[in-house]
Short mmCIF file of C-alpha atoms and ligand atoms in Angstrom, two decimals:
data_model
loop_
_atom_site.label_atom_id
_atom_site.label_comp_id
_atom_site.label_asym_id
_atom_site.label_seq_id
_atom_site.Cartn_x
_atom_site.Cartn_y
_atom_site.Cartn_z
CA UNK A 113 0.53 25.15 2.07
CA UNK A 114 -0.85 21.87 3.45
CA UNK A 115 2.15 19.78 2.38
CA UNK A 116 3.90 19.54 5.76
CA UNK A 117 3.95 16.65 8.20
CA UNK A 118 3.95 17.12 11.98
CA UNK A 119 7.03 16.30 14.01
CA UNK A 120 5.66 13.42 16.10
CA UNK A 121 7.43 12.21 19.24
CA UNK A 122 6.55 8.66 18.22
CA UNK A 123 8.65 9.15 15.08
CA UNK A 124 11.68 10.03 17.18
CA UNK A 125 11.35 6.62 18.85
CA UNK A 126 10.57 4.66 15.69
CA UNK A 127 12.50 6.40 12.92
CA UNK A 128 15.11 8.37 14.86
CA UNK A 129 13.44 11.66 13.81
CA UNK A 130 11.88 13.21 10.71
CA UNK A 131 13.42 10.93 8.05
CA UNK A 132 12.20 8.64 5.28
CA UNK A 133 9.54 9.30 2.67
CA UNK A 134 6.41 9.80 4.75
CA UNK A 135 7.40 11.89 7.76
CA UNK A 136 10.65 13.38 6.50
CA UNK A 137 11.89 16.85 7.27
CA UNK A 138 9.55 19.43 5.78
CA UNK A 139 12.34 21.52 4.31
CA UNK A 140 13.77 18.71 2.16
CA UNK A 141 10.86 16.34 1.49
CA UNK A 142 10.71 17.42 -2.16
CA UNK A 143 14.14 16.13 -3.16
CA UNK A 144 13.62 12.76 -1.46
CA UNK A 145 10.15 12.38 -2.94
CA UNK A 146 11.42 13.29 -6.41
CA UNK A 147 14.25 10.80 -6.15
CA UNK A 148 12.03 7.93 -4.94
CA UNK A 149 9.50 8.64 -7.72
CA UNK A 150 12.31 8.57 -10.27
CA UNK A 151 13.45 5.13 -9.06
CA UNK A 152 9.89 3.77 -9.00
CA UNK A 153 9.38 4.98 -12.55
CA UNK A 154 12.64 3.41 -13.66
CA UNK A 155 11.68 -0.02 -12.28
CA UNK A 156 8.00 0.28 -13.17
CA UNK A 157 8.03 1.83 -16.62
CA UNK A 158 11.59 2.26 -17.84
CA UNK A 159 12.26 -1.42 -17.23
CA UNK A 160 9.12 -3.47 -16.65
CA UNK A 161 10.71 -5.36 -13.74
CA UNK A 162 7.82 -4.72 -11.39
CA UNK A 163 5.11 -5.76 -13.86
CA UNK A 164 6.94 -9.06 -14.43
CA UNK A 165 7.23 -9.59 -10.67
CA UNK A 166 3.54 -8.89 -10.09
CA UNK A 167 2.50 -11.33 -12.82
CA UNK A 168 4.88 -13.96 -11.48
CA UNK A 169 3.60 -13.50 -7.92
CA UNK A 170 -0.02 -13.70 -9.09
CA UNK A 171 0.66 -16.95 -10.92
CA UNK A 172 2.27 -18.39 -7.80
CA UNK A 173 -0.77 -17.30 -5.77
CA UNK A 174 -3.06 -19.00 -8.31
CA UNK A 175 -1.11 -22.27 -8.00
CA UNK A 176 -1.29 -22.16 -4.20
CA UNK A 177 -5.02 -21.39 -4.18
CA UNK A 178 -5.74 -24.26 -6.58
CA UNK A 179 -4.28 -26.63 -3.99
CA UNK A 180 -7.18 -25.86 -1.64
CA UNK A 181 -9.56 -27.70 -4.00
CA UNK A 182 -12.35 -25.27 -3.15
CA UNK A 183 -11.96 -25.76 0.62
CA UNK A 184 -12.38 -22.49 2.60
CA UNK A 185 -9.30 -20.29 2.70
CA UNK A 186 -8.35 -16.99 4.34
CA UNK A 187 -6.56 -14.88 1.75
CA UNK A 188 -4.52 -12.49 3.91
CA UNK A 189 -1.21 -14.43 3.85
CA UNK A 190 -1.42 -14.89 0.06
CA UNK A 191 -1.79 -11.19 -0.62
CA UNK A 192 0.88 -10.45 1.98
CA UNK A 193 3.35 -12.67 0.13
CA UNK A 194 2.49 -11.27 -3.29
CA UNK A 195 2.55 -7.59 -2.30
CA UNK A 196 5.48 -8.09 0.08
CA UNK A 197 7.47 -9.69 -2.71
CA UNK A 198 6.79 -6.81 -5.11
CA UNK A 199 8.37 -4.47 -2.54
CA UNK A 200 11.16 -6.99 -1.86
CA UNK A 201 11.92 -6.99 -5.58
CA UNK A 202 11.81 -3.19 -5.78
CA UNK A 203 13.96 -2.62 -2.71
CA UNK A 204 16.18 -5.69 -2.31
CA UNK A 205 16.18 -7.13 -5.85
CA UNK A 206 14.91 -10.60 -4.91
CA UNK A 207 11.71 -12.32 -3.73
CA UNK A 208 10.85 -14.83 -1.01
CA UNK A 209 8.79 -18.05 -1.02
CA UNK A 210 5.19 -17.96 0.21
CA UNK A 211 5.96 -19.85 3.41
CA UNK A 212 9.08 -17.81 4.14
CA UNK A 213 9.10 -17.10 7.87
CA UNK A 214 11.14 -13.90 7.61
CA UNK A 215 8.72 -12.24 5.17
CA UNK A 216 5.70 -12.95 7.39
CA UNK A 217 7.59 -12.01 10.56
CA UNK A 218 8.58 -8.76 8.86
CA UNK A 219 4.90 -8.04 8.10
CA UNK A 220 3.86 -9.02 11.63
CA UNK A 221 6.44 -6.60 13.08
CA UNK A 222 5.26 -3.82 10.78
CA UNK A 223 1.66 -4.40 11.92
CA UNK A 224 2.76 -4.04 15.55
CA UNK A 225 4.49 -0.74 14.81
CA UNK A 226 1.47 0.62 12.89
CA UNK A 227 -0.69 -0.33 15.88
CA UNK A 228 1.59 1.75 18.11
CA UNK A 229 0.76 4.87 16.10
CA UNK A 230 -2.90 4.23 16.69
CA UNK A 231 -2.67 3.20 20.34
CA UNK A 232 -3.57 5.28 23.36
CA UNK A 233 0.09 5.27 24.43
CA UNK A 234 1.14 6.42 20.95
CA UNK A 235 -1.15 9.42 21.32
CA UNK A 236 0.00 10.14 24.87
CA UNK A 237 3.66 9.98 23.84
CA UNK A 238 2.90 12.61 21.22
CA UNK A 239 1.74 14.90 24.00
CA UNK A 240 4.80 14.13 26.14
CA UNK A 241 7.49 11.41 25.97
CA UNK A 242 7.18 11.18 29.79
CA UNK A 243 4.03 9.10 29.36
CA UNK A 244 6.27 6.21 28.28
CA UNK A 245 7.00 5.66 31.98
CA UNK A 246 3.37 4.50 32.34
CA UNK A 247 3.52 2.01 29.48
CA UNK A 248 3.74 -1.02 31.78
CA UNK A 249 0.41 0.04 33.34
CA UNK A 250 -1.26 -0.08 29.91
CA UNK A 251 0.04 -3.52 28.98
CA UNK A 252 3.55 -2.59 27.77
CA UNK A 253 2.47 -2.49 24.09
CA UNK A 254 4.56 0.57 23.30
CA UNK A 255 7.76 -1.03 24.61
CA UNK A 256 6.88 -4.25 22.79
CA UNK A 257 6.28 -2.28 19.56
CA UNK A 258 9.70 -0.65 19.88
CA UNK A 259 11.30 -4.09 20.11
CA UNK A 260 9.57 -5.16 16.90
CA UNK A 261 10.66 -1.89 15.34
CA UNK A 262 14.30 -2.66 16.24
CA UNK A 263 13.94 -6.05 14.56
CA UNK A 264 12.71 -4.38 11.36
CA UNK A 265 15.55 -1.86 11.39
CA UNK A 266 18.14 -4.59 12.03
CA UNK A 267 16.80 -6.57 9.08
CA UNK A 268 16.95 -3.53 6.78
CA UNK A 269 20.45 -2.57 8.00
CA UNK A 270 21.67 -6.09 7.15
CA UNK A 271 20.22 -5.82 3.64
CA UNK A 272 21.81 -2.42 3.06
CA UNK A 273 25.18 -3.68 4.36
CA UNK A 274 24.95 -6.65 1.99
CA UNK A 275 24.19 -4.31 -0.93
CA UNK A 276 27.21 -2.20 -0.05
CA UNK A 277 29.38 -5.34 -0.33
CA UNK A 278 27.98 -6.49 -3.66
CA UNK A 279 27.04 -3.30 -5.53
CA UNK A 280 28.69 -2.43 -8.83
CA UNK A 281 28.64 1.38 -8.92
CA UNK A 282 29.12 1.44 -12.68
CA UNK A 283 26.26 -0.92 -13.64
CA UNK A 284 22.49 -0.54 -13.85
CA UNK A 285 21.11 -0.55 -10.30
CA UNK A 286 19.56 -3.85 -9.25
CA UNK A 287 17.00 -2.21 -6.99
CA UNK A 288 16.08 0.86 -4.89
CA UNK A 289 18.99 0.41 -2.48
CA UNK A 290 21.54 0.23 -5.32
CA UNK A 291 20.04 3.34 -6.93
CA UNK A 292 20.22 5.25 -3.69
CA UNK A 293 23.80 4.15 -2.94
CA UNK A 294 24.84 5.21 -6.45
CA UNK A 295 23.20 8.59 -5.91
CA UNK A 296 25.06 8.95 -2.60
CA UNK A 297 28.35 8.15 -4.37
CA UNK A 298 27.64 10.72 -7.12
CA UNK A 299 26.89 13.33 -4.50
CA UNK A 300 29.98 12.50 -2.45
CA UNK A 301 32.09 13.16 -5.53
CA UNK A 302 30.51 16.59 -6.05
CA UNK A 303 30.62 17.43 -2.33
CA UNK A 304 26.82 17.77 -2.33
CA UNK A 305 25.60 15.00 -0.02
CA UNK A 306 22.81 17.05 1.55
CA UNK A 307 20.18 14.70 3.03
CA UNK A 308 21.27 11.64 1.01
CA UNK A 309 22.63 9.79 4.03
CA UNK A 310 22.73 6.22 5.32
CA UNK A 311 20.01 6.94 7.84
CA UNK A 312 17.71 8.56 5.27
CA UNK A 313 18.15 5.50 3.02
CA UNK A 314 17.32 3.17 5.91
CA UNK A 315 14.09 4.98 6.74
CA UNK A 316 13.09 5.48 3.09
CA UNK A 317 13.26 1.71 2.63
CA UNK A 318 11.31 1.25 5.86
CA UNK A 319 8.61 3.61 4.55
CA UNK A 320 8.22 1.79 1.24
CA UNK A 321 7.23 -1.29 3.23
CA UNK A 322 5.17 0.57 5.84
CA UNK A 323 3.22 2.56 3.22
CA UNK A 324 3.02 0.00 0.43
CA UNK A 325 2.36 -3.41 1.96
CA UNK A 326 -0.76 -3.34 4.13
CA UNK A 327 -2.48 -0.73 1.91
CA UNK A 328 -2.23 -2.72 -1.32
CA UNK A 329 -2.81 -6.14 0.25
CA UNK A 330 -5.91 -4.92 2.09
CA UNK A 331 -7.36 -3.21 -1.00
CA UNK A 332 -7.01 -6.46 -2.97
CA UNK A 333 -8.51 -8.54 -0.15
CA UNK A 334 -11.36 -6.05 0.26
CA UNK A 335 -12.08 -6.41 -3.45
CA UNK A 336 -12.68 -10.14 -2.94
CA UNK A 337 -14.78 -9.38 0.15
CA UNK A 338 -17.09 -7.16 -1.89
CA UNK A 339 -17.31 -9.67 -4.73
CA UNK A 340 -18.75 -12.22 -2.27
CA UNK A 341 -21.44 -9.67 -1.46
CA UNK A 342 -22.01 -8.66 -5.10
CA UNK A 343 -21.99 -11.90 -7.17
CA UNK A 344 -23.74 -10.11 -10.04
CA UNK A 345 -20.77 -7.71 -10.33
CA UNK A 346 -18.37 -10.66 -10.19
CA UNK A 347 -20.32 -12.34 -13.04
CA UNK A 348 -19.96 -9.21 -15.21
CA UNK A 349 -16.21 -9.09 -14.55
CA UNK A 350 -15.95 -12.75 -15.59
CA UNK A 351 -17.94 -12.09 -18.76
CA UNK A 352 -15.78 -9.10 -19.70
CA UNK A 353 -12.51 -10.97 -19.16
CA UNK A 354 -13.82 -13.97 -21.14
CA UNK A 355 -14.91 -11.77 -24.05
CA UNK A 356 -11.91 -9.46 -24.21
CA UNK A 357 -8.97 -11.57 -23.01
CA UNK A 358 -10.06 -15.21 -22.81
CA UNK A 359 -9.34 -17.76 -20.08
CA UNK A 360 -5.69 -18.54 -20.87
CA UNK A 361 -4.09 -15.44 -22.38
CA UNK A 362 -1.46 -13.41 -20.61
CA UNK A 363 -2.74 -10.08 -19.21
CA UNK A 364 -0.49 -7.01 -19.08
CA UNK A 365 -1.05 -3.32 -18.35
CA UNK A 366 -1.66 -2.80 -22.08
CA UNK A 367 -4.96 -4.66 -21.60
CA UNK A 368 -6.18 -2.32 -18.89
CA UNK A 369 -7.88 0.06 -21.32
CA UNK A 370 -9.80 -2.87 -22.83
CA UNK A 371 -11.54 -3.78 -19.55
CA UNK A 372 -13.82 -0.83 -18.72
CA UNK A 373 -16.13 -2.75 -16.39
CA UNK A 374 -13.19 -4.04 -14.34
CA UNK A 375 -11.70 -0.53 -14.14
CA UNK A 376 -15.08 0.84 -13.06
CA UNK A 377 -15.36 -1.82 -10.34
CA UNK A 378 -11.87 -1.11 -9.02
CA UNK A 379 -12.57 2.63 -8.90
CA UNK A 380 -15.92 1.99 -7.19
CA UNK A 381 -14.30 -0.39 -4.70
CA UNK A 382 -11.66 2.20 -3.82
CA UNK A 383 -14.45 4.72 -3.26
CA UNK A 384 -16.72 2.61 -1.09
CA UNK A 385 -14.02 0.78 0.88
CA UNK A 386 -12.37 4.02 2.14
CA UNK A 387 -9.10 2.30 2.97
CA UNK A 388 -7.66 5.25 4.90
CA UNK A 389 -10.61 7.12 6.44
CA UNK A 390 -8.33 9.65 8.13
CA UNK A 391 -5.66 9.78 5.42
CA UNK A 392 -2.24 10.72 6.85
CA UNK A 393 -1.76 13.75 9.06
CA UNK A 394 -0.71 16.92 7.24
CA UNK A 395 0.62 20.16 8.68
CA UNK A 396 0.27 23.69 7.34
CA UNK A 397 3.62 25.12 6.23
CA UNK A 398 2.33 28.72 6.38
CA UNK A 399 -0.76 30.61 7.59
CA UNK A 400 -3.78 29.63 5.49
CA UNK A 401 -7.04 31.55 5.12
CA UNK A 402 -9.97 29.22 4.30
CA UNK A 403 -13.19 31.16 3.95
CA UNK A 404 -13.63 32.90 7.27
CA UNK A 405 -11.18 30.63 9.09
CA UNK A 406 -7.51 31.35 9.58
CA UNK A 407 -5.39 28.23 10.06
CA UNK A 408 -2.02 29.18 11.56
CA UNK A 409 1.26 27.78 10.26
CA UNK A 410 2.15 24.52 12.02
CA UNK A 411 -1.46 23.33 12.53
CA UNK A 412 -2.10 19.61 12.14
CA UNK A 413 -4.73 18.88 9.50
CA UNK A 414 -6.50 15.54 9.11
CA UNK A 415 -8.12 15.30 5.67
CA UNK A 416 -11.12 12.96 5.73
CA UNK A 417 -11.44 11.18 2.42
CA UNK A 418 -14.72 9.56 3.36
CA UNK A 419 -16.41 12.94 3.74
CA UNK A 420 -16.43 12.94 -0.07
CA UNK A 421 -16.45 9.22 -0.92
CA UNK A 422 -19.47 8.46 1.24
CA UNK A 423 -21.37 11.74 0.88
CA UNK A 424 -24.83 11.00 -0.52
CA UNK A 425 -24.90 14.45 -2.09
CA UNK A 426 -21.90 13.40 -4.16
CA UNK A 427 -22.71 9.71 -4.75
CA UNK A 428 -26.26 8.36 -4.44
CA UNK A 429 -26.51 5.20 -2.27
CA UNK A 430 -22.93 5.84 -1.19
CA UNK A 431 -22.57 2.59 0.79
CA UNK A 432 -23.50 0.44 -2.23
CA UNK A 433 -21.01 -0.85 -4.79
CA UNK A 434 -22.33 0.29 -8.17
CA UNK A 435 -19.62 0.07 -10.88
CA UNK A 436 -22.08 1.31 -13.52
CA UNK A 437 -21.82 4.84 -12.13
CA UNK A 438 -18.33 4.99 -13.64
CA UNK A 439 -19.37 3.98 -17.17
CA UNK A 440 -20.70 6.35 -19.81
CA UNK A 441 -23.63 5.60 -22.12
CA UNK A 442 -21.26 3.70 -24.47
CA UNK A 443 -19.90 1.56 -21.65
CA UNK A 444 -16.55 3.41 -21.59
CA UNK A 445 -14.79 3.87 -18.24
CA UNK A 446 -14.95 7.37 -16.71
CA UNK A 447 -12.19 8.28 -14.28
CA UNK A 448 -13.67 10.26 -11.40
CA UNK A 449 -11.36 12.79 -9.73
CA UNK A 450 -13.64 12.98 -6.69
CA UNK A 451 -12.45 9.49 -5.81
CA UNK A 452 -9.06 9.91 -4.21
CA UNK A 453 -7.89 6.81 -2.33
CA UNK A 454 -4.31 7.98 -2.93
CA UNK A 455 -5.11 11.50 -1.68
CA UNK A 456 -4.28 14.72 -3.51
CA UNK A 457 -1.60 17.34 -3.86
CA UNK A 458 2.11 17.43 -3.13
CA UNK A 459 1.99 14.65 -0.53
CA UNK A 460 -0.31 12.30 -2.46
CA UNK A 461 0.68 8.65 -2.46
CA UNK A 462 4.11 8.12 -3.92
CA UNK A 463 3.37 4.53 -4.87
CA UNK A 464 0.09 5.20 -6.69
CA UNK A 465 1.18 3.88 -10.11
CA UNK A 466 2.70 0.78 -8.58
CA UNK A 467 -0.37 0.14 -6.41
CA UNK A 468 -2.72 0.61 -9.39
CA UNK A 469 -0.65 -1.84 -11.43
CA UNK A 470 -0.70 -4.42 -8.61
CA UNK A 471 -4.43 -4.16 -8.02
CA UNK A 472 -5.28 -4.39 -11.73
CA UNK A 473 -3.01 -7.38 -12.37
CA UNK A 474 -3.89 -9.31 -9.19
CA UNK A 475 -7.60 -8.87 -9.73
CA UNK A 476 -7.70 -9.50 -13.49
CA UNK A 477 -5.65 -12.71 -13.21
CA UNK A 478 -7.52 -14.02 -10.17
CA UNK A 479 -10.92 -13.47 -11.81
CA UNK A 480 -9.74 -14.86 -15.12
CA UNK A 481 -9.11 -18.15 -13.32
CA UNK A 482 -11.44 -18.25 -10.30
CA UNK A 483 -14.89 -17.59 -8.99
CA UNK A 484 -14.91 -16.49 -5.35
CA UNK A 485 -17.76 -17.88 -3.27
CA UNK A 486 -18.77 -17.55 0.38
CA UNK A 487 -17.67 -20.26 2.79
CA UNK A 488 -21.28 -21.57 2.95
CA UNK A 489 -24.03 -20.57 0.52
CA UNK A 490 -25.63 -17.41 1.92
CA UNK A 491 -23.08 -17.12 4.78
CA UNK A 492 -21.52 -13.79 3.88
CA UNK A 493 -18.68 -12.27 5.92
CA UNK A 494 -20.04 -9.34 7.97
CA UNK A 495 -19.07 -5.72 7.27
CA UNK A 496 -16.79 -5.61 10.33
CA UNK A 497 -13.36 -4.05 10.37
CA UNK A 498 -10.18 -4.55 12.37
CA UNK A 499 -9.20 -1.46 14.40
CA UNK A 500 -6.38 0.63 12.95
CA UNK A 501 -5.43 3.39 10.56
CA UNK A 502 -6.36 1.14 7.64
CA UNK A 503 -9.97 0.03 7.26
CA UNK A 504 -9.48 -3.71 6.78
CA UNK A 505 -12.35 -6.25 6.83
CA UNK A 506 -11.84 -8.73 9.66
CA UNK A 507 -10.30 -11.99 8.36
CA UNK A 508 -12.88 -14.04 6.43
CA UNK A 509 -12.90 -17.37 4.64
CA UNK A 510 -14.03 -17.91 1.07
CA UNK A 511 -14.03 -20.73 -1.46
CA UNK A 512 -11.83 -20.27 -4.50
CA UNK A 513 -13.49 -22.20 -7.32
CA UNK A 514 -11.61 -22.88 -10.54
CA UNK A 515 -13.71 -21.63 -13.46
CA UNK A 516 -14.69 -24.47 -15.80
C1 HEM B 702 -3.88 0.65 -2.63
C2 HEM B 702 -2.70 1.00 -2.20
C3 HEM B 702 -2.34 2.33 -1.61
C4 HEM B 702 -3.15 3.32 -1.13
C5 HEM B 702 -4.68 3.34 -1.07
C6 HEM B 702 -2.29 4.39 -0.66
C7 HEM B 702 -2.75 5.57 -0.12
C8 HEM B 702 -1.93 6.56 0.37
C9 HEM B 702 -2.39 7.77 1.00
C10 HEM B 702 -3.87 8.13 1.24
C11 HEM B 702 -1.31 8.48 1.36
C12 HEM B 702 -1.29 9.80 2.13
C13 HEM B 702 -1.25 10.98 1.22
C14 HEM B 702 -1.40 12.26 1.97
O1 HEM B 702 -0.82 12.41 3.04
O2 HEM B 702 -2.14 13.13 1.52
C15 HEM B 702 -0.13 7.75 0.93
C16 HEM B 702 1.17 8.18 1.09
C17 HEM B 702 2.27 7.47 0.70
N1 HEM B 702 2.28 6.25 0.05
FE1 HEM B 702 0.65 5.18 -0.52
N2 HEM B 702 -0.99 4.02 -0.86
C18 HEM B 702 -0.97 2.78 -1.45
C19 HEM B 702 0.15 2.07 -1.87
C20 HEM B 702 1.45 2.52 -1.80
C21 HEM B 702 2.60 1.83 -2.33
C22 HEM B 702 2.56 0.51 -3.11
C23 HEM B 702 3.70 2.57 -1.99
C24 HEM B 702 5.16 2.31 -2.30
C25 HEM B 702 5.71 1.13 -2.39
C26 HEM B 702 3.24 3.74 -1.27
C27 HEM B 702 4.05 4.73 -0.77
C28 HEM B 702 3.59 5.88 -0.15
C29 HEM B 702 4.47 6.91 0.39
C30 HEM B 702 5.99 6.87 0.41
C31 HEM B 702 3.64 7.91 0.90
C32 HEM B 702 4.06 9.23 1.54
C33 HEM B 702 4.09 10.32 0.48
C34 HEM B 702 4.52 11.67 1.02
O3 HEM B 702 4.36 11.92 2.21
O4 HEM B 702 5.05 12.49 0.23
N3 HEM B 702 1.87 3.67 -1.17
N4 HEM B 702 -0.54 6.59 0.32
#
């Protein structure tokens, strides 16, 4: 009933209409969602390509951070490279170097487009496209955002064209684009193309970056932010990793169940950090009766995750990070369904398993090797956030100290 998405005018400008995996047409979202989930499962579980990429990217990040020799560093670009490369691997079948200009330009362009959604002009355009005529009076950000959007689309079109030249339709797919092209070919043969078109592929790929990059990178960076504020929690994570895994051993997803304190801290972080306070907009697909209220079909609904995560009736001291609340009396991890950073229901995050794998592996490896300290003793980064749909701590420096 709540599984629809509104038809936003901004999406006509950015995505050419209701396509992709986030804002796609409400009558066929299920088939696209199912297909994307199938591909993610294939690369994540069927063949552990993504786990290998995450571990490789984390090791590269560790090498780069060592080079700072404990001098202050801002971590955003390192998480951008690592998370960006996991999506590059998934979608394009290759990764980029840390200092690769195109990867960071790609992320910069995506940030500009996400800002458009949140801008005053973005909201006005949703009321009427005519407001675009006033963009120059408000600084021209909307027009600028559309230029960046064109650059992203051009980049993705080039990648898809390259895949079309090099794909082997009979072999295992190399990545998401190959899988999708093979599905299109199968459907062509049966005369059943439906919504599996070039444009849908383009926007689906776009959405994997738009939905998967900033979210995962910011969650990981916010984890470090909180560990600066809670050194006693950091010390317990170190102790658990030392006892269970050791300082040198490889960590894989099999080890996750052996690290209850780390799992509890990640769950608690995802509760307290409220990465997406306003979630994504939903729309009712039919009339809904909720108690005494009737919500007509086609109403926009904005679920507010923080109304649960930060409700003191649900969690005592809701603003404090207390991993122990997710451990039972034997120290075993308790998953809490009231904590829903990936949302709920038919439109819940499509990349949840991938994101969970990334966060677990990044964090476990980084804390196996490093202690994270404030830039100066006692100089903690303030709880201040950059404006936007995603609640991201403002950039902060920290010292990355190799554990002896
Ligand atoms: C920590 C990381 C992440 C968080 C917290 C997160 C959270 C969310 C949330 C709250 C939604 C909205 C669900 C709703 O409307 O009810 C969403 C949707 C979505 N996410 Fe994620 N996400 C993360 C990572 C990822 C990754 C890695 C990918 C894929 C590469 C991804 C792909 C998507 C897609 C495609 C949707 C739209 C689903 C639909 O409309 O059916 N996300 N995510």
